[in-house]
PDB file of N, CA and C and ligand atoms in Angstrom:
ATOM      1  N   MET A1002     123.046 100.503 121.767  1.00 49.00           N
ATOM      2  CA  MET A1002     123.007  99.038 121.666  1.00 49.00           C
ATOM      3  C   MET A1002     122.549  98.639 120.272  1.00 49.00           C
ATOM      4  N   ILE A1003     123.305  97.768 119.667  1.00 52.00           N
ATOM      5  CA  ILE A1003     122.920  97.274 118.349  1.00 52.00           C
ATOM      6  C   ILE A1003     121.767  96.290 118.496  1.00 52.00           C
ATOM      7  N   ASN A1004     120.796  96.450 117.658  1.00 51.00           N
ATOM      8  CA  ASN A1004     119.651  95.555 117.707  1.00 51.00           C
ATOM      9  C   ASN A1004     119.999  94.208 117.077  1.00 51.00           C
ATOM     10  N   LEU A1005     120.126  93.191 117.905  1.00 54.00           N
ATOM     11  CA  LEU A1005     120.513  91.886 117.390  1.00 54.00           C
ATOM     12  C   LEU A1005     119.321  91.109 116.871  1.00 54.00           C
ATOM     13  N   ASP A1006     118.156  91.517 117.293  1.00 63.00           N
ATOM     14  CA  ASP A1006     116.943  90.926 116.757  1.00 63.00           C
ATOM     15  C   ASP A1006     116.750  91.538 115.380  1.00 63.00           C
ATOM     16  N   GLN A1007     117.052  90.761 114.339  1.00 85.00           N
ATOM     17  CA  GLN A1007     117.097  91.349 113.020  1.00 85.00           C
ATOM     18  C   GLN A1007     115.722  91.474 112.406  1.00 85.00           C
ATOM     19  N   SER A1008     115.008  92.465 112.886  1.00 89.00           N
ATOM     20  CA  SER A1008     113.742  92.781 112.265  1.00 89.00           C
ATOM     21  C   SER A1008     113.529  94.275 112.385  1.00 89.00           C
ATOM     22  N   ILE A1009     112.809  94.826 111.458  1.00 86.00           N
ATOM     23  CA  ILE A1009     112.519  96.251 111.515  1.00 86.00           C
ATOM     24  C   ILE A1009     111.026  96.449 111.338  1.00 86.00           C
ATOM     25  N   PRO A1010     110.502  97.458 111.992  1.00 90.00           N
ATOM     26  CA  PRO A1010     109.057  97.689 111.864  1.00 90.00           C
ATOM     27  C   PRO A1010     108.703  98.142 110.454  1.00 90.00           C
ATOM     28  N   CYS A1011     107.631  97.580 109.937  1.00 92.00           N
ATOM     29  CA  CYS A1011     107.131  97.958 108.623  1.00 92.00           C
ATOM     30  C   CYS A1011     106.749  99.438 108.639  1.00 92.00           C
ATOM     31  N   PRO A1012     107.174 100.175 107.620  1.00 89.00           N
ATOM     32  CA  PRO A1012     106.830 101.606 107.581  1.00 89.00           C
ATOM     33  C   PRO A1012     105.338 101.844 107.381  1.00 89.00           C
ATOM     34  N   VAL A1013     104.640 100.821 106.941  1.00 94.00           N
ATOM     35  CA  VAL A1013     103.207 100.983 106.665  1.00 94.00           C
ATOM     36  C   VAL A1013     102.357 100.551 107.858  1.00 94.00           C
ATOM     37  N   CYS A1014     102.601  99.326 108.356  1.00 96.00           N
ATOM     38  CA  CYS A1014     101.696  98.782 109.375  1.00 96.00           C
ATOM     39  C   CYS A1014     102.406  98.448 110.691  1.00 96.00           C
ATOM     40  N   GLN A1015     103.711  98.705 110.774  1.00 95.00           N
ATOM     41  CA  GLN A1015     104.497  98.481 111.980  1.00 95.00           C
ATOM     42  C   GLN A1015     104.714  97.019 112.343  1.00 95.00           C
ATOM     43  N   THR A1016     104.286  96.113 111.484  1.00 95.00           N
ATOM     44  CA  THR A1016     104.589  94.706 111.708  1.00 95.00           C
ATOM     45  C   THR A1016     106.096  94.519 111.598  1.00 95.00           C
ATOM     46  N   LYS A1017     106.649  93.691 112.468  1.00 93.00           N
ATOM     47  CA  LYS A1017     108.087  93.485 112.389  1.00 93.00           C
ATOM     48  C   LYS A1017     108.435  92.612 111.185  1.00 93.00           C
ATOM     49  N   ILE A1018     109.326  93.119 110.367  1.00 92.00           N
ATOM     50  CA  ILE A1018     109.765  92.390 109.178  1.00 92.00           C
ATOM     51  C   ILE A1018     111.144  91.804 109.454  1.00 92.00           C
ATOM     52  N   PRO A1019     111.239  90.465 109.480  1.00 90.00           N
ATOM     53  CA  PRO A1019     112.551  89.856 109.685  1.00 90.00           C
ATOM     54  C   PRO A1019     113.418  90.024 108.442  1.00 90.00           C
ATOM     55  N   PHE A1020     114.691  90.286 108.643  1.00 89.00           N
ATOM     56  CA  PHE A1020     115.582  90.412 107.494  1.00 89.00           C
ATOM     57  C   PHE A1020     116.963  89.896 107.831  1.00 89.00           C
ATOM     58  N   ASP A1021     117.706  89.607 106.806  1.00 87.00           N
ATOM     59  CA  ASP A1021     119.085  89.175 106.959  1.00 87.00           C
ATOM     60  C   ASP A1021     119.979  90.331 106.509  1.00 87.00           C
ATOM     61  N   THR A1022     120.819  90.786 107.415  1.00 83.00           N
ATOM     62  CA  THR A1022     121.613  91.983 107.128  1.00 83.00           C
ATOM     63  C   THR A1022     122.493  91.806 105.897  1.00 83.00           C
ATOM     64  N   LYS A1023     123.099  90.634 105.773  1.00 84.00           N
ATOM     65  CA  LYS A1023     123.979  90.410 104.624  1.00 84.00           C
ATOM     66  C   LYS A1023     123.203  90.483 103.319  1.00 84.00           C
ATOM     67  N   GLN A1024     122.037  89.858 103.323  1.00 88.00           N
ATOM     68  CA  GLN A1024     121.213  89.895 102.118  1.00 88.00           C
ATOM     69  C   GLN A1024     120.743  91.317 101.827  1.00 88.00           C
ATOM     70  N   LEU A1025     120.427  92.022 102.889  1.00 85.00           N
ATOM     71  CA  LEU A1025     119.985  93.406 102.745  1.00 85.00           C
ATOM     72  C   LEU A1025     121.099  94.228 102.087  1.00 85.00           C
ATOM     73  N   LEU A1026     122.326  93.980 102.545  1.00 83.00           N
ATOM     74  CA  LEU A1026     123.474  94.709 101.988  1.00 83.00           C
ATOM     75  C   LEU A1026     123.709  94.355 100.530  1.00 83.00           C
ATOM     76  N   MET A1027     123.302  93.158 100.146  1.00 87.00           N
ATOM     77  CA  MET A1027     123.470  92.759  98.755  1.00 87.00           C
ATOM     78  C   MET A1027     122.358  93.320  97.872  1.00 87.00           C
ATOM     79  N   GLY A1028     121.413  94.005  98.496  1.00 87.00           N
ATOM     80  CA  GLY A1028     120.371  94.650  97.709  1.00 87.00           C
ATOM     81  C   GLY A1028     119.075  93.867  97.648  1.00 87.00           C
ATOM     82  N   VAL A1029     118.997  92.784  98.458  1.00 90.00           N
ATOM     83  CA  VAL A1029     117.766  92.000  98.487  1.00 90.00           C
ATOM     84  C   VAL A1029     116.684  92.797  99.215  1.00 90.00           C
ATOM     85  N   GLN A1030     115.484  92.731  98.705  1.00 91.00           N
ATOM     86  CA  GLN A1030     114.374  93.399  99.373  1.00 91.00           C
ATOM     87  C   GLN A1030     113.556  92.383 100.147  1.00 91.00           C
ATOM     88  N   PHE A1031     113.030  92.817 101.267  1.00 91.00           N
ATOM     89  CA  PHE A1031     112.199  91.950 102.091  1.00 91.00           C
ATOM     90  C   PHE A1031     110.809  92.544 102.165  1.00 91.00           C
ATOM     91  N   SER A1032     109.817  91.660 102.176  1.00 94.00           N
ATOM     92  CA  SER A1032     108.465  92.200 102.207  1.00 94.00           C
ATOM     93  C   SER A1032     107.776  91.898 103.523  1.00 94.00           C
ATOM     94  N   CYS A1033     106.912  92.806 103.885  1.00 94.00           N
ATOM     95  CA  CYS A1033     106.154  92.697 105.121  1.00 94.00           C
ATOM     96  C   CYS A1033     105.213  91.498 105.052  1.00 94.00           C
ATOM     97  N   PRO A1034     105.232  90.628 106.081  1.00 94.00           N
ATOM     98  CA  PRO A1034     104.342  89.466 106.066  1.00 94.00           C
ATOM     99  C   PRO A1034     102.865  89.855 106.180  1.00 94.00           C
ATOM    100  N   ASN A1035     102.635  91.049 106.631  1.00 96.00           N
ATOM    101  CA  ASN A1035     101.250  91.482 106.834  1.00 96.00           C
ATOM    102  C   ASN A1035     100.670  92.233 105.636  1.00 96.00           C
ATOM    103  N   CYS A1036     101.410  93.220 105.128  1.00 96.00           N
ATOM    104  CA  CYS A1036     100.845  94.045 104.057  1.00 96.00           C
ATOM    105  C   CYS A1036     101.644  93.982 102.761  1.00 96.00           C
ATOM    106  N   GLN A1037     102.710  93.176 102.752  1.00 94.00           N
ATOM    107  CA  GLN A1037     103.522  92.973 101.541  1.00 94.00           C
ATOM    108  C   GLN A1037     104.302  94.200 101.095  1.00 94.00           C
ATOM    109  N   ALA A1038     104.373  95.205 101.935  1.00 94.00           N
ATOM    110  CA  ALA A1038     105.205  96.358 101.586  1.00 94.00           C
ATOM    111  C   ALA A1038     106.656  95.894 101.507  1.00 94.00           C
ATOM    112  N   ALA A1039     107.363  96.335 100.488  1.00 91.00           N
ATOM    113  CA  ALA A1039     108.745  95.899 100.324  1.00 91.00           C
ATOM    114  C   ALA A1039     109.693  96.879 101.010  1.00 91.00           C
ATOM    115  N   ILE A1040     110.652  96.318 101.721  1.00 88.00           N
ATOM    116  CA  ILE A1040     111.675  97.169 102.307  1.00 88.00           C
ATOM    117  C   ILE A1040     113.021  96.776 101.729  1.00 88.00           C
ATOM    118  N   GLY A1041     113.825  97.755 101.515  1.00 87.00           N
ATOM    119  CA  GLY A1041     115.161  97.506 100.998  1.00 87.00           C
ATOM    120  C   GLY A1041     116.071  98.614 101.485  1.00 87.00           C
ATOM    121  N   LEU A1042     117.332  98.447 101.210  1.00 81.00           N
ATOM    122  CA  LEU A1042     118.305  99.421 101.670  1.00 81.00           C
ATOM    123  C   LEU A1042     118.565 100.419 100.548  1.00 81.00           C
ATOM    124  N   SER A1043     118.476 101.691 100.877  1.00 82.00           N
ATOM    125  CA  SER A1043     118.839 102.680  99.873  1.00 82.00           C
ATOM    126  C   SER A1043     120.357 102.741  99.774  1.00 82.00           C
ATOM    127  N   ASP A1044     120.854 103.175  98.661  1.00 84.00           N
ATOM    128  CA  ASP A1044     122.304 103.240  98.468  1.00 84.00           C
ATOM    129  C   ASP A1044     122.962 104.119  99.521  1.00 84.00           C
ATOM    130  N   GLN A1045     122.257 105.147  99.945  1.00 84.00           N
ATOM    131  CA  GLN A1045     122.818 106.046 100.947  1.00 84.00           C
ATOM    132  C   GLN A1045     122.979 105.355 102.295  1.00 84.00           C
ATOM    133  N   SER A1046     122.119 104.386 102.589  1.00 84.00           N
ATOM    134  CA  SER A1046     122.136 103.741 103.895  1.00 84.00           C
ATOM    135  C   SER A1046     123.167 102.627 103.983  1.00 84.00           C
ATOM    136  N   LYS A1047     123.604 102.118 102.835  1.00 83.00           N
ATOM    137  CA  LYS A1047     124.484 100.960 102.857  1.00 83.00           C
ATOM    138  C   LYS A1047     125.773 101.156 103.642  1.00 83.00           C
ATOM    139  N   PRO A1048     126.485 102.266 103.431  1.00 89.00           N
ATOM    140  CA  PRO A1048     127.730 102.438 104.205  1.00 89.00           C
ATOM    141  C   PRO A1048     127.481 102.427 105.698  1.00 89.00           C
ATOM    142  N   LEU A1049     126.384 102.987 106.142  1.00 85.00           N
ATOM    143  CA  LEU A1049     126.069 103.043 107.569  1.00 85.00           C
ATOM    144  C   LEU A1049     125.813 101.647 108.120  1.00 85.00           C
ATOM    145  N   VAL A1050     125.036 100.862 107.396  1.00 83.00           N
ATOM    146  CA  VAL A1050     124.746  99.499 107.840  1.00 83.00           C
ATOM    147  C   VAL A1050     126.026  98.668 107.843  1.00 83.00           C
ATOM    148  N   GLN A1051     126.820  98.843 106.803  1.00 88.00           N
ATOM    149  CA  GLN A1051     128.072  98.098 106.716  1.00 88.00           C
ATOM    150  C   GLN A1051     128.968  98.443 107.903  1.00 88.00           C
ATOM    151  N   GLU A1052     129.027  99.716 108.211  1.00 91.00           N
ATOM    152  CA  GLU A1052     129.858 100.177 109.325  1.00 91.00           C
ATOM    153  C   GLU A1052     129.367  99.570 110.634  1.00 91.00           C
ATOM    154  N   THR A1053     128.066  99.563 110.818  1.00 87.00           N
ATOM    155  CA  THR A1053     127.481  98.991 112.031  1.00 87.00           C
ATOM    156  C   THR A1053     127.818  97.509 112.143  1.00 87.00           C
ATOM    157  N   MET A1054     127.716  96.802 111.016  1.00 86.00           N
ATOM    158  CA  MET A1054     128.029  95.376 111.030  1.00 86.00           C
ATOM    159  C   MET A1054     129.504  95.137 111.325  1.00 86.00           C
ATOM    160  N   ASP A1055     130.367  95.978 110.754  1.00 92.00           N
ATOM    161  CA  ASP A1055     131.803  95.850 111.014  1.00 92.00           C
ATOM    162  C   ASP A1055     132.081  96.030 112.500  1.00 92.00           C
ATOM    163  N   LYS A1056     131.436  97.019 113.096  1.00 91.00           N
ATOM    164  CA  LYS A1056     131.639  97.279 114.527  1.00 91.00           C
ATOM    165  C   LYS A1056     131.151  96.097 115.340  1.00 91.00           C
ATOM    166  N   PHE A1057     130.036  95.540 114.921  1.00 88.00           N
ATOM    167  CA  PHE A1057     129.476  94.393 115.628  1.00 88.00           C
ATOM    168  C   PHE A1057     130.424  93.199 115.538  1.00 88.00           C
ATOM    169  N   GLU A1058     131.011  92.980 114.363  1.00 91.00           N
ATOM    170  CA  GLU A1058     131.963  91.883 114.202  1.00 91.00           C
ATOM    171  C   GLU A1058     133.169  92.100 115.116  1.00 91.00           C
ATOM    172  N   GLU A1059     133.645  93.340 115.192  1.00 93.00           N
ATOM    173  CA  GLU A1059     134.753  93.680 116.085  1.00 93.00           C
ATOM    174  C   GLU A1059     134.390  93.337 117.523  1.00 93.00           C
ATOM    175  N   LEU A1060     133.184  93.713 117.886  1.00 90.00           N
ATOM    176  CA  LEU A1060     132.690  93.500 119.243  1.00 90.00           C
ATOM    177  C   LEU A1060     132.689  92.002 119.567  1.00 90.00           C
ATOM    178  N   LYS A1061     132.230  91.221 118.629  1.00 89.00           N
ATOM    179  CA  LYS A1061     132.176  89.771 118.833  1.00 89.00           C
ATOM    180  C   LYS A1061     133.583  89.213 119.028  1.00 89.00           C
ATOM    181  N   LYS A1062     134.525  89.717 118.221  1.00 91.00           N
ATOM    182  CA  LYS A1062     135.911  89.254 118.342  1.00 91.00           C
ATOM    183  C   LYS A1062     136.460  89.582 119.723  1.00 91.00           C
ATOM    184  N   ASN A1063     136.173  90.793 120.162  1.00 90.00           N
ATOM    185  CA  ASN A1063     136.680  91.224 121.469  1.00 90.00           C
ATOM    186  C   ASN A1063     136.090  90.389 122.599  1.00 90.00           C
ATOM    187  N   VAL A1064     134.840  90.059 122.480  1.00 84.00           N
ATOM    188  CA  VAL A1064     134.173  89.264 123.505  1.00 84.00           C
ATOM    189  C   VAL A1064     134.753  87.848 123.530  1.00 84.00           C
ATOM    190  N   ALA A1065     135.121  87.355 122.358  1.00 74.00           N
ATOM    191  CA  ALA A1065     135.611  85.978 122.247  1.00 74.00           C
ATOM    192  C   ALA A1065     136.982  85.777 122.878  1.00 74.00           C
ATOM    193  N   LYS A1066     137.691  86.870 123.109  1.00 69.00           N
ATOM    194  CA  LYS A1066     139.049  86.754 123.644  1.00 69.00           C
ATOM    195  C   LYS A1066     139.092  86.161 125.048  1.00 69.00           C
TER     196      LYS A1066
HETATM  197 ZN1  LIG B2333     103.321  96.087 106.654  1.00 67.76          ZN
END
């Protein structure tokens, strides 16, 4: 199941960090509201996230039919 709640646990303090997938893909970094740790997407992870988003878009189209 794709996580539609767009937040990921902070690697430092586990606080949920809200993020926007599109912005993340553009290389924007998001910081933890609790400890200010910055999270961003590594270049290696981008194709995987993009693929997941593409699949999700497909899924939405199929549901809309
Ligand atoms: Zn944190």
